Tab-separated table of C-alpha atoms and ligand atoms in Angstrom:
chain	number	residue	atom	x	y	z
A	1	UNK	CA	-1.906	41.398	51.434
A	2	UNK	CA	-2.832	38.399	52.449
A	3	UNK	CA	-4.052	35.072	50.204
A	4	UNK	CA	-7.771	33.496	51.639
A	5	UNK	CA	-8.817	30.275	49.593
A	6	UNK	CA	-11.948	28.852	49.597
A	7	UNK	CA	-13.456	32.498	50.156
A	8	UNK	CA	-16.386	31.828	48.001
A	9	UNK	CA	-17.858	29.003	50.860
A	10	UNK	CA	-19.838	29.866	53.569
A	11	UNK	CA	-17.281	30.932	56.298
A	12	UNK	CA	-14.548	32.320	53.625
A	13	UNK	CA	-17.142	34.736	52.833
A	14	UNK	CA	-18.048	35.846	55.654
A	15	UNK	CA	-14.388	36.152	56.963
A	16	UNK	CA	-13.559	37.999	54.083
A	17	UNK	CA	-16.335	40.634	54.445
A	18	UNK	CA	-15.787	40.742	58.309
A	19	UNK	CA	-12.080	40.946	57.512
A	20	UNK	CA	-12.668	44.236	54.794
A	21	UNK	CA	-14.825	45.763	57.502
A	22	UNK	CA	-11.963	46.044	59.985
A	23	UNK	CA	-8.886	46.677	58.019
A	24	UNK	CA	-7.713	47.821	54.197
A	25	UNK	CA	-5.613	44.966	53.999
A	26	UNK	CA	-5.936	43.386	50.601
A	27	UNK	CA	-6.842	39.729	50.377
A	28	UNK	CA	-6.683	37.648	47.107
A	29	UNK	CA	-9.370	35.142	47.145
A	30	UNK	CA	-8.969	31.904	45.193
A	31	UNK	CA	-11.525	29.552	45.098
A	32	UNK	CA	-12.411	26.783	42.624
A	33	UNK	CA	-16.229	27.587	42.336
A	34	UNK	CA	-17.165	23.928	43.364
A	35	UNK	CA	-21.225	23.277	43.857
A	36	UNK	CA	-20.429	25.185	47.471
A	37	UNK	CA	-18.769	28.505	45.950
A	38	UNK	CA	-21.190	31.337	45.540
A	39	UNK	CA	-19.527	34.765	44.997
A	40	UNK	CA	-23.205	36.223	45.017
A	41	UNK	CA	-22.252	36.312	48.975
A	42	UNK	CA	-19.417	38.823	48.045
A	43	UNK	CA	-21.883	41.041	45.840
A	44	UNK	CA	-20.767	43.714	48.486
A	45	UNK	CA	-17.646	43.489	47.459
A	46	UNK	CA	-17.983	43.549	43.591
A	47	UNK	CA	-16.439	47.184	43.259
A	48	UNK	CA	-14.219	47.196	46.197
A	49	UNK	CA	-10.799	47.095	45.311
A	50	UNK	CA	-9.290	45.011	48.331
A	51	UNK	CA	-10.665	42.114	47.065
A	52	UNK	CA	-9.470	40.045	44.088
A	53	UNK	CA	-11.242	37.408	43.055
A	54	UNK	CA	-9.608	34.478	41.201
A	55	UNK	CA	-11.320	31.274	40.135
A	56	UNK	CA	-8.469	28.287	41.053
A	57	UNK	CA	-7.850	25.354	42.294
A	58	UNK	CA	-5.620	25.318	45.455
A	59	UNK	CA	-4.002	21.879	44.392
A	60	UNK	CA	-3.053	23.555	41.047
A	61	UNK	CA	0.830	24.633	41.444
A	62	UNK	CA	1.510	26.628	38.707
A	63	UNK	CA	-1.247	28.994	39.722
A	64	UNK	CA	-0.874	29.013	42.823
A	65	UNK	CA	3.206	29.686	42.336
A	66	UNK	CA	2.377	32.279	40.032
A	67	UNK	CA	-0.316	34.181	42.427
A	68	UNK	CA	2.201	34.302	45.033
A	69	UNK	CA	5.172	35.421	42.924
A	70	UNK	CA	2.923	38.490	41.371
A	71	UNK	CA	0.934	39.527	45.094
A	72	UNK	CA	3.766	38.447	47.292
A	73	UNK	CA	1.215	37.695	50.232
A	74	UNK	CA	2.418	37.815	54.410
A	75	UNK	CA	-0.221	34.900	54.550
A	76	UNK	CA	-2.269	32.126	53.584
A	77	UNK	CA	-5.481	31.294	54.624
A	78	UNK	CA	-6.724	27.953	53.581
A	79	UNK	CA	-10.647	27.275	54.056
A	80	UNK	CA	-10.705	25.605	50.848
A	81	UNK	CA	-12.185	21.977	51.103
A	82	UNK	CA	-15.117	19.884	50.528
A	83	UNK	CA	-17.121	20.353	53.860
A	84	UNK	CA	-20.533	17.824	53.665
A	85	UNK	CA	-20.416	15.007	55.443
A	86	UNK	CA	-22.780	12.959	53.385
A	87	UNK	CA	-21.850	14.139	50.547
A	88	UNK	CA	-18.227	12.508	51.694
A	89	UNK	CA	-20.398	9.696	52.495
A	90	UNK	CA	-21.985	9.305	48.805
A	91	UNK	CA	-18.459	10.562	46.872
A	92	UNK	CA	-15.858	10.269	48.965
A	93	UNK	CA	-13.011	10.806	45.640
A	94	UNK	CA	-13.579	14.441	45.367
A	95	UNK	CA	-12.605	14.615	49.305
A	96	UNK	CA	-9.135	12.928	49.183
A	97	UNK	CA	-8.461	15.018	46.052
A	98	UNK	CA	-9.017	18.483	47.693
A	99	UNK	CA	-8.876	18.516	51.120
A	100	UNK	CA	-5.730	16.064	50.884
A	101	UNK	CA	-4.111	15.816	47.769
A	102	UNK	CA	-4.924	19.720	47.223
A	103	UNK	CA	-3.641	20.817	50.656
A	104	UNK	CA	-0.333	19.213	49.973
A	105	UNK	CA	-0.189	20.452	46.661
A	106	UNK	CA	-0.992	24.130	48.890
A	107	UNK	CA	1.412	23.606	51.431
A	108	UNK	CA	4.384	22.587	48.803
A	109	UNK	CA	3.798	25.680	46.587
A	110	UNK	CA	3.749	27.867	49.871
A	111	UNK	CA	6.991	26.458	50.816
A	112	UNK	CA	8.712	27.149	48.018
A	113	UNK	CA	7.697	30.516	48.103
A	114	UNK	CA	8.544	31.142	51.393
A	115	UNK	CA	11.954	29.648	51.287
A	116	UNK	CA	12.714	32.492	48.661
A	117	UNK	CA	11.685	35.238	51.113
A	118	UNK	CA	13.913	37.465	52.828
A	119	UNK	CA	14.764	36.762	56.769
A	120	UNK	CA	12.254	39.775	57.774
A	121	UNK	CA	8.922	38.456	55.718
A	122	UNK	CA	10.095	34.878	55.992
A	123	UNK	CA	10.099	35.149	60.031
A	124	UNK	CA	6.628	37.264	59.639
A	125	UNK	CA	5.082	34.538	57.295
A	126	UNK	CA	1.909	32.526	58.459
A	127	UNK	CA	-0.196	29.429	56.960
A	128	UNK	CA	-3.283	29.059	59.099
A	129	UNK	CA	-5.013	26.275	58.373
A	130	UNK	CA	-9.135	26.508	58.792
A	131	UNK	CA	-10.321	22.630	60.032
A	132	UNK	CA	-12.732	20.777	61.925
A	133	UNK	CA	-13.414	19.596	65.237
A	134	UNK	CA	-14.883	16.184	63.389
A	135	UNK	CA	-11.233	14.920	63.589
A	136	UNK	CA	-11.489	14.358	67.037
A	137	UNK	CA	-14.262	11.408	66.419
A	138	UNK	CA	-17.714	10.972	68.685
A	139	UNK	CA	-17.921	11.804	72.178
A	140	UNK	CA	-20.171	9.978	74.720
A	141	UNK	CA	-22.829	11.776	77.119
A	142	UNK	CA	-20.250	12.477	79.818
A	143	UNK	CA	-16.859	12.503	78.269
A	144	UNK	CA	-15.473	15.565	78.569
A	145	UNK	CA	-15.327	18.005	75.545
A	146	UNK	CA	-12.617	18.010	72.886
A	147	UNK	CA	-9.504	19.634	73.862
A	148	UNK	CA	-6.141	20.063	71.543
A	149	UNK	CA	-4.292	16.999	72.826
A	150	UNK	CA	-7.504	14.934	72.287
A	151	UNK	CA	-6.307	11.882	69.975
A	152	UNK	CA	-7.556	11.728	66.299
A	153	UNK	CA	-10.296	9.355	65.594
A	154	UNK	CA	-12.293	10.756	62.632
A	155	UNK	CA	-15.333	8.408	61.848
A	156	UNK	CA	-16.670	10.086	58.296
A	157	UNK	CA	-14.493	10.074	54.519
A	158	UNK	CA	-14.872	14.227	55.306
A	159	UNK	CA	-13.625	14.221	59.119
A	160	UNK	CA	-10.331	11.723	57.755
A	161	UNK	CA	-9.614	13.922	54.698
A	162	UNK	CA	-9.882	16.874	57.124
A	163	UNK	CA	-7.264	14.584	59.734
A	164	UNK	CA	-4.829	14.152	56.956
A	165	UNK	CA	-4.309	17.410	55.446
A	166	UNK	CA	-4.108	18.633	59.912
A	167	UNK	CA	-1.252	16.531	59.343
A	168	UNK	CA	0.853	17.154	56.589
A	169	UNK	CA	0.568	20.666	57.937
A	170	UNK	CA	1.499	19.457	61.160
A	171	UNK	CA	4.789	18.181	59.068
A	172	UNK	CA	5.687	21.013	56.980
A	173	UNK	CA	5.903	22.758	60.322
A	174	UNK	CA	8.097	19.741	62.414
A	175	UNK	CA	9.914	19.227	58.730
A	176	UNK	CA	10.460	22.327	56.688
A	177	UNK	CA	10.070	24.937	59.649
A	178	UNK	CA	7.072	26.607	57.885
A	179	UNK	CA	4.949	29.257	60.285
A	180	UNK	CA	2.263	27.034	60.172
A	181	UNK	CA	-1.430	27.762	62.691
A	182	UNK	CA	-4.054	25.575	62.642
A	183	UNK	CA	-7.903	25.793	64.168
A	184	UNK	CA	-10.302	23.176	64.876
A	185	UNK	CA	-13.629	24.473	64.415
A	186	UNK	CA	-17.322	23.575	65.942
A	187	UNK	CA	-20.744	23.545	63.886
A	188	UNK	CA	-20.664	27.449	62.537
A	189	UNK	CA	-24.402	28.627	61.548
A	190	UNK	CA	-25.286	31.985	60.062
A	191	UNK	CA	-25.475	33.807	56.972
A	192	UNK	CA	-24.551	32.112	53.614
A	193	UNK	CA	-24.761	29.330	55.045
A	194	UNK	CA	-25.492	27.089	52.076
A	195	UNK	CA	-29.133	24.878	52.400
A	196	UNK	CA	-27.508	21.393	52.243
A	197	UNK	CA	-26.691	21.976	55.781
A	198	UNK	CA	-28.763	21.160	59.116
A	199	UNK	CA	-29.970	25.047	60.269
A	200	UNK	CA	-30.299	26.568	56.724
A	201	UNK	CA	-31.703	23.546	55.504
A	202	UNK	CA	-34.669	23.209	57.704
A	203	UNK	CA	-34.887	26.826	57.829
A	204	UNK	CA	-35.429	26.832	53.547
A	205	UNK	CA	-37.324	23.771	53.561
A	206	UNK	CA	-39.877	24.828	56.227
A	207	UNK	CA	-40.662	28.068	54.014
A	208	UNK	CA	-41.287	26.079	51.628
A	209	UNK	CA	-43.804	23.440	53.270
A	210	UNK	CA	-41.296	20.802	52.731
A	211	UNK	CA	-40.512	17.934	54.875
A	212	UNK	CA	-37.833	18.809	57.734
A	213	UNK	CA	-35.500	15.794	58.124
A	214	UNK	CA	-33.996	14.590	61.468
A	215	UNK	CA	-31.571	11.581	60.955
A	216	UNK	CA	-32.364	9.004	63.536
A	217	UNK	CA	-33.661	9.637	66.497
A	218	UNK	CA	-32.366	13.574	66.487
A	219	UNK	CA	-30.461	12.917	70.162
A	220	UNK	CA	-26.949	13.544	68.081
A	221	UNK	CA	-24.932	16.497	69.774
A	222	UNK	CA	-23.017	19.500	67.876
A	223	UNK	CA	-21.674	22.327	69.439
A	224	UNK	CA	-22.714	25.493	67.905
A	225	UNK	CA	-20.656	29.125	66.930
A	226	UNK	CA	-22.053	32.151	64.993
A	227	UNK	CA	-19.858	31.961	62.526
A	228	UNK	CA	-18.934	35.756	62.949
A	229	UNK	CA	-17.485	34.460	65.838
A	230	UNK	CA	-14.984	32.150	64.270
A	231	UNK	CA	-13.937	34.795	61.897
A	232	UNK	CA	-13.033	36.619	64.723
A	233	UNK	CA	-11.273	33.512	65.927
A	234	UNK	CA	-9.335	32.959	63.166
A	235	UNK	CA	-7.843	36.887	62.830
A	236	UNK	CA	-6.978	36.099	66.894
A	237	UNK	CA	-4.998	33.165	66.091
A	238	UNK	CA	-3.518	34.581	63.065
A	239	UNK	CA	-2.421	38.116	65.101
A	240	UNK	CA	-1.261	35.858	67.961
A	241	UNK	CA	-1.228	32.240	67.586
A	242	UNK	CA	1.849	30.175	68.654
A	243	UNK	CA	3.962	28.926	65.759
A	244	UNK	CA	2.947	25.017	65.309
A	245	UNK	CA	0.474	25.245	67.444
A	246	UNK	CA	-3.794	24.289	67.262
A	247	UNK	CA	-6.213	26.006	68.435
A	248	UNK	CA	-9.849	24.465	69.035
A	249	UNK	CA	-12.833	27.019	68.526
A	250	UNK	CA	-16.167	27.172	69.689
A	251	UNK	CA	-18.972	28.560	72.014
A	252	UNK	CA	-20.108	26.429	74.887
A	253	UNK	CA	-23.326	25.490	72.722
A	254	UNK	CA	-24.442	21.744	72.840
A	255	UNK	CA	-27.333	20.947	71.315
A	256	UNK	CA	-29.426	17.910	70.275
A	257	UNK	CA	-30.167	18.166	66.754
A	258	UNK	CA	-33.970	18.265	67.324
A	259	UNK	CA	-33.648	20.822	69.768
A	260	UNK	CA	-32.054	23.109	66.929
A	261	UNK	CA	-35.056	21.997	64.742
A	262	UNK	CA	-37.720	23.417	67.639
A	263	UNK	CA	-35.493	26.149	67.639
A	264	UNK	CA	-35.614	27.247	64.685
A	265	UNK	CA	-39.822	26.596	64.005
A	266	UNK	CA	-40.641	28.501	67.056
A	267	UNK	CA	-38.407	31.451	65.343
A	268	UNK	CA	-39.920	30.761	62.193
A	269	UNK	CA	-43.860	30.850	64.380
A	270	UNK	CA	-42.872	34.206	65.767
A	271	UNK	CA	-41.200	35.979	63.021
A	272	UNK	CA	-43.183	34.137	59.631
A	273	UNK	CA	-46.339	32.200	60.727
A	274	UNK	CA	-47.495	29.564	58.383
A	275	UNK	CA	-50.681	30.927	56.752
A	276	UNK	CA	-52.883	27.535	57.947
A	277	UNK	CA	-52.193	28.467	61.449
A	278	UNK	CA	-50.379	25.458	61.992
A	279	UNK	CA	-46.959	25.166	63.724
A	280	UNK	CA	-43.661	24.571	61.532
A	281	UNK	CA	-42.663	21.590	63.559
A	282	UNK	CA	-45.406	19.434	62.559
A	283	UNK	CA	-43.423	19.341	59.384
A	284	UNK	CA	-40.618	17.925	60.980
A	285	UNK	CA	-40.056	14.409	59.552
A	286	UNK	CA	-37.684	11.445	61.551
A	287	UNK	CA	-35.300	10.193	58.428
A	288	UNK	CA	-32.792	7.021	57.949
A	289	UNK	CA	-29.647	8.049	60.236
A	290	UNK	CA	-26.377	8.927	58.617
A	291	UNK	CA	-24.532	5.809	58.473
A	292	UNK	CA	-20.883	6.396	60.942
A	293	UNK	CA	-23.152	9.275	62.559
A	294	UNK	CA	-20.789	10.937	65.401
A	295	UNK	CA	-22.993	10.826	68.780
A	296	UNK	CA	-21.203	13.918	70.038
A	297	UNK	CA	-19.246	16.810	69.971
A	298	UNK	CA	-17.925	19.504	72.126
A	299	UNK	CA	-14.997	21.716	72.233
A	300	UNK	CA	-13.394	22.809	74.895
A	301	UNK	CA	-11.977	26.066	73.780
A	302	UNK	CA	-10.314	27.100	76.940
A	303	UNK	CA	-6.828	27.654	75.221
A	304	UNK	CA	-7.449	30.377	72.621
A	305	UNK	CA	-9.265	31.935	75.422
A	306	UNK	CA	-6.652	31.884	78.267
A	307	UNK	CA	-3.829	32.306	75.959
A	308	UNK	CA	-4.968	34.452	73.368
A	309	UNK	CA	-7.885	35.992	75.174
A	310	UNK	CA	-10.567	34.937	72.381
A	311	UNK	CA	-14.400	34.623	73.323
A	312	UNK	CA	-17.718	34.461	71.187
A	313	UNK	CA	-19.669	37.614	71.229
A	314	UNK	CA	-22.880	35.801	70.561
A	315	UNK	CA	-24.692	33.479	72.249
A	316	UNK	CA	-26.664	30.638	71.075
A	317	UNK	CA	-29.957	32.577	71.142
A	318	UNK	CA	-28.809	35.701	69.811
A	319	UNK	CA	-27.091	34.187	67.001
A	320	UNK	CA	-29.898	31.699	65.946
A	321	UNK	CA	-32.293	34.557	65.852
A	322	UNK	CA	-29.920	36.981	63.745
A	323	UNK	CA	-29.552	33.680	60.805
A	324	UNK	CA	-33.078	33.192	61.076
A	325	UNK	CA	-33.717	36.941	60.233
A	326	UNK	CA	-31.241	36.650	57.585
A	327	UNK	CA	-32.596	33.834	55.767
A	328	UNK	CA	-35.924	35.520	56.007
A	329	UNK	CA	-34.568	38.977	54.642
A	330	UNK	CA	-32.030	37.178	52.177
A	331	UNK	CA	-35.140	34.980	50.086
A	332	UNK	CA	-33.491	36.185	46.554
A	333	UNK	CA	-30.285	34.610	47.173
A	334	UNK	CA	-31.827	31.367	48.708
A	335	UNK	CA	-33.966	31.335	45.981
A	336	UNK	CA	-30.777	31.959	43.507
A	337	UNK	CA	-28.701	29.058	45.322
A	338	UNK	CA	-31.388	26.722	44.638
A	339	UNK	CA	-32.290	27.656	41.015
A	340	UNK	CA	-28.773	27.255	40.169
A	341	UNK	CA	-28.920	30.640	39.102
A	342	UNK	CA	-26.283	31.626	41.360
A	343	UNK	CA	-23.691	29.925	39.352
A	344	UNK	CA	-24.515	32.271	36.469
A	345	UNK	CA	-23.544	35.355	39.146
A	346	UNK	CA	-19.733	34.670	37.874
A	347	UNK	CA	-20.362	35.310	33.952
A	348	UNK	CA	-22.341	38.107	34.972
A	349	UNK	CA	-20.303	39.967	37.220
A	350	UNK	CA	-16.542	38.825	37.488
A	351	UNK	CA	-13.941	38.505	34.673
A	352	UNK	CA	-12.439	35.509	36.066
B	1	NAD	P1	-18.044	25.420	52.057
B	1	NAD	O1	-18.274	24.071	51.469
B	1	NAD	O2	-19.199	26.341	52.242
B	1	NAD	O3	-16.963	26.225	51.174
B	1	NAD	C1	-15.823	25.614	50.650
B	1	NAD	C2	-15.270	26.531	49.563
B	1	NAD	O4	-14.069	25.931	49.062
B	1	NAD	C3	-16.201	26.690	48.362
B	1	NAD	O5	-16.277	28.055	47.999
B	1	NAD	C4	-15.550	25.870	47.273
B	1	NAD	O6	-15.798	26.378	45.970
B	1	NAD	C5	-14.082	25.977	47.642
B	1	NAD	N1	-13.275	24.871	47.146
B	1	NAD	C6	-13.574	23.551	47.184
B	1	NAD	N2	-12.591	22.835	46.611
B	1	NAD	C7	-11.627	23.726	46.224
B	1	NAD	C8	-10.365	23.621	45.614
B	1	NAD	N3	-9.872	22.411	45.253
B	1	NAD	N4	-9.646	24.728	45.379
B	1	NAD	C9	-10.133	25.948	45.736
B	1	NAD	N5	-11.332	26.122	46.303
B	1	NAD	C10	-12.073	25.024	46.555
B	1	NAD	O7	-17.285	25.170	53.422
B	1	NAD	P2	-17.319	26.017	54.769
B	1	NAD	O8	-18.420	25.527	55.610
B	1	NAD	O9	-17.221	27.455	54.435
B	1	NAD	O10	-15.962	25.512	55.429
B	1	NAD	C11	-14.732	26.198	55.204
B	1	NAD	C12	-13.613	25.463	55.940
B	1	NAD	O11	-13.908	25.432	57.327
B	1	NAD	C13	-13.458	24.000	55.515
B	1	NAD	O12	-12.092	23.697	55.492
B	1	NAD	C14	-14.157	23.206	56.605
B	1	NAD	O13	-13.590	21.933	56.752
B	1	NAD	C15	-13.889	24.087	57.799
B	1	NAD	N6	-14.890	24.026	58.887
B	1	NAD	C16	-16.221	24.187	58.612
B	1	NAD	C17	-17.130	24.188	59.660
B	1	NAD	C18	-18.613	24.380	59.418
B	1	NAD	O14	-19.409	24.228	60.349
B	1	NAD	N7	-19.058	24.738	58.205
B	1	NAD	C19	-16.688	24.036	60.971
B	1	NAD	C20	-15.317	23.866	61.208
B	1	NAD	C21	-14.438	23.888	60.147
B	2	DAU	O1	-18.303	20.079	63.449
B	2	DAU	C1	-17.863	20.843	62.379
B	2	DAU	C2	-18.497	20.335	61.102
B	2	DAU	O2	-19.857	20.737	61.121
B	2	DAU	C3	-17.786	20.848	59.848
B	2	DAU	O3	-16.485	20.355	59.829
B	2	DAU	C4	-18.536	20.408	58.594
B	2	DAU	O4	-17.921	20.978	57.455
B	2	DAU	C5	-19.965	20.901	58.698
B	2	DAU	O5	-20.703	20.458	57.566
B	2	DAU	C6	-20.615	20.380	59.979
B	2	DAU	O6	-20.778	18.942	59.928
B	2	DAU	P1	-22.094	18.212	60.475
B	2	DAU	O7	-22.228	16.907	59.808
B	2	DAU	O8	-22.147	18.254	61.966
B	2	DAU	O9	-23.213	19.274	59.936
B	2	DAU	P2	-24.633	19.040	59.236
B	2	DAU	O10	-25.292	20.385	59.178
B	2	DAU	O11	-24.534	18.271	57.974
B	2	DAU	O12	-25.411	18.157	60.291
B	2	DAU	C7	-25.582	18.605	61.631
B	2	DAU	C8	-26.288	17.505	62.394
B	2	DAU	O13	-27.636	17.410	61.898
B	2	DAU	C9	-25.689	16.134	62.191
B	2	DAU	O14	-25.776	15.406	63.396
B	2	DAU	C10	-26.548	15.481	61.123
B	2	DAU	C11	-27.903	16.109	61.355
B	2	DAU	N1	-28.739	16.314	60.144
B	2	DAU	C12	-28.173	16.935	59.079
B	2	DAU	C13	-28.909	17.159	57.941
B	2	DAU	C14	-28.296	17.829	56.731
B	2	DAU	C15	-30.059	15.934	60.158
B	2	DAU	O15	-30.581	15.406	61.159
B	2	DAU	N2	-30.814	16.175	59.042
B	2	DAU	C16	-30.293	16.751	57.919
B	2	DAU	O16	-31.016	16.910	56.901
């Protein structure tokens, strides 16, 4: 059994499914159902037994003490956080309060537990943190990518929330002993993916004849990984990842931001052409930048490859054309995320 939180978000999901697909382990999901959780992207799982559901706040200690007294869990998985940059830029409150003050309130509740443990399932025991390569700051054109030892220099309220709670796990490792494992993640895309977000965002809006915003002047760099292949990542580092240790992620995929638009109209020409003939990218429109926008990133994930022989299965192309497909084959629960509707999915289908 293992505890995932946050498992109603884009990448929880999909680690969660991807997770069921290769193993019976159990995993109890706890998520708070913010704006971001959707658990119509676990309607696979709505009669499958190995996953339980429960709507919760990871900074809520009494809960979380309780979940892990009743399921007794061999790990914690915490993707739970506020993840949009500009929303962090508009509402910065709600940032501090989860992906800080929640993360300690995590970490202190996991302690506890695991100090009661016996030697065997204490030893065993594993907190892997899910975070961000944003901590890292902006890179320049010909700095080279990010790599573990990289100093901290987040620029956004989102990539300095994400910093701090790195941190205090960082300490509950150097200070309390706990197993702790943390990864620092690149841009995912793929399924799920919710449309507030660059891909999925210009993706919906072109289907719709909207407007497709580039901030600036669209030279900004992110570094792109299917995000199949970070679930994949993150099982890898929890089988085999050193004790204390971080681990950056990601796929060798820079990419200008209005490169990634092109990319995704000429899909969207070959697979759904607009009806006037016309090409999607004439609907791309240049926007106000993001104010502290990051220039840069890259990852240089040579260590979970050389010492824990990770590597993505897809490449750029492959796994651009696969979300496209997705989005196009998935309309209902596009349509259901921005209706609102999908927030209804819980009283409909889960006692929670
Ligand atoms: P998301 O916003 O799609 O999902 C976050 C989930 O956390 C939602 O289901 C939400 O309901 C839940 N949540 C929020 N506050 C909570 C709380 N207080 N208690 C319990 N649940 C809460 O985010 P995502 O893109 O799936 O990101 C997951 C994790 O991965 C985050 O920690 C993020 O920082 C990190 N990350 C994301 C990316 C990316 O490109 N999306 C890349 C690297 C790392
Ligand atoms: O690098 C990992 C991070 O990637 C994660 O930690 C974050 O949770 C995740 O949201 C993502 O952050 P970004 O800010 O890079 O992703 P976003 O999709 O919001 O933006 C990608 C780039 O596209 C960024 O340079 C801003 C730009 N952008 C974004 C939006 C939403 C636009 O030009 N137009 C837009 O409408």
């Amino acid at each position: 059994m293992i505890f995932v939180t946050g498992g109603a978000g884009f990448i929880g999901a999909n680690f969660i499914m991807n997770w069921l697909l290769q193993n019976d382990e159990h995993i109890v999901n706890i998520d708070a159902l913010t704006y971001a959780g959707n658990l119509e992207s676990l309607s696979s799982l709505q009669n499958d037994t190995r996953h339980i559901f429960i709507k919760g706040d990871i900074g809520d200690t009494t809960l979380i003490t309780e979940l892990l007294e009743k399921y007794q869990p061999r790990a914690v998985l915490n993707f739970a956080a506020e993840s949009h940059v500009d929303r962090s830029i508009h509402g910065p409150e709600t940032f501090i309060q989860t992906n800080v003050v929640g993360t300690f309130h995590l970490l202190e509740s996991v302690r506890i537990y695991w100090n009661k443990l016996k030697e065997d399932s204490k030893t065993n025991f594993r907190f892997l943190h899910v975070s961000t390569d944003e901590v890292y700051g902006s890179l320049n054109k010909n700095e080279p990518a990010f790599s573990e030892t990289h100093r901290y220099e987040p620029n956004s309220p989102y990539s300095a929330s994400k910093a701090a709670s790195d941190h205090l796990v960082r300490s509950y490792h150097h200070t309390y002993g706990l197993p702790v494992l943390t990864t620092n993640c690149s841009n995912n895309y793929g399924p799920y993916h919710f449309p507030e977000k660059l891909i999925p965002l210009v993706i919906v809006n072109a289907l719709a004849s909207k407007a497709l915003p580039v901030y600036g002047d669209g030279q900004q760099i992110r570094d792109w990984l299917f995000v199949k292949d970070h679930c994949s990542a993150i099982r890898r580092v929890l089988e085999a990842g050193q004790l204390g240790e971080t681990y950056n992620i990601g796929g060798w995929n820079e990419k200008t931001n209005i490169d990634i638009v092109h990319t995704v109209c000429a899909l969207l020409d070959e697979l759904r052409p607009r009806h006037d003939g016309k090409k999607y990218c004439e609907q791309i429109a240049f926007v106000a930048d993001r104010p502290g926008h990051d220039q840069r990133y890259a990852i240089d994930a040579q260590k979970i490859e050389r010492e824990l022989g990770w590597k993505p299965a897809e490449t750029f192309e492959t796994g651009i054309r696969k979300t496209v497909r997705w989005y196009l084959d998935n309309q209902n629960w596009v349509a259901n995320v921005q209706s609102g509707a999908y927030r209804e999915w819980v009283e409909k289908n889960y006692t929670v």
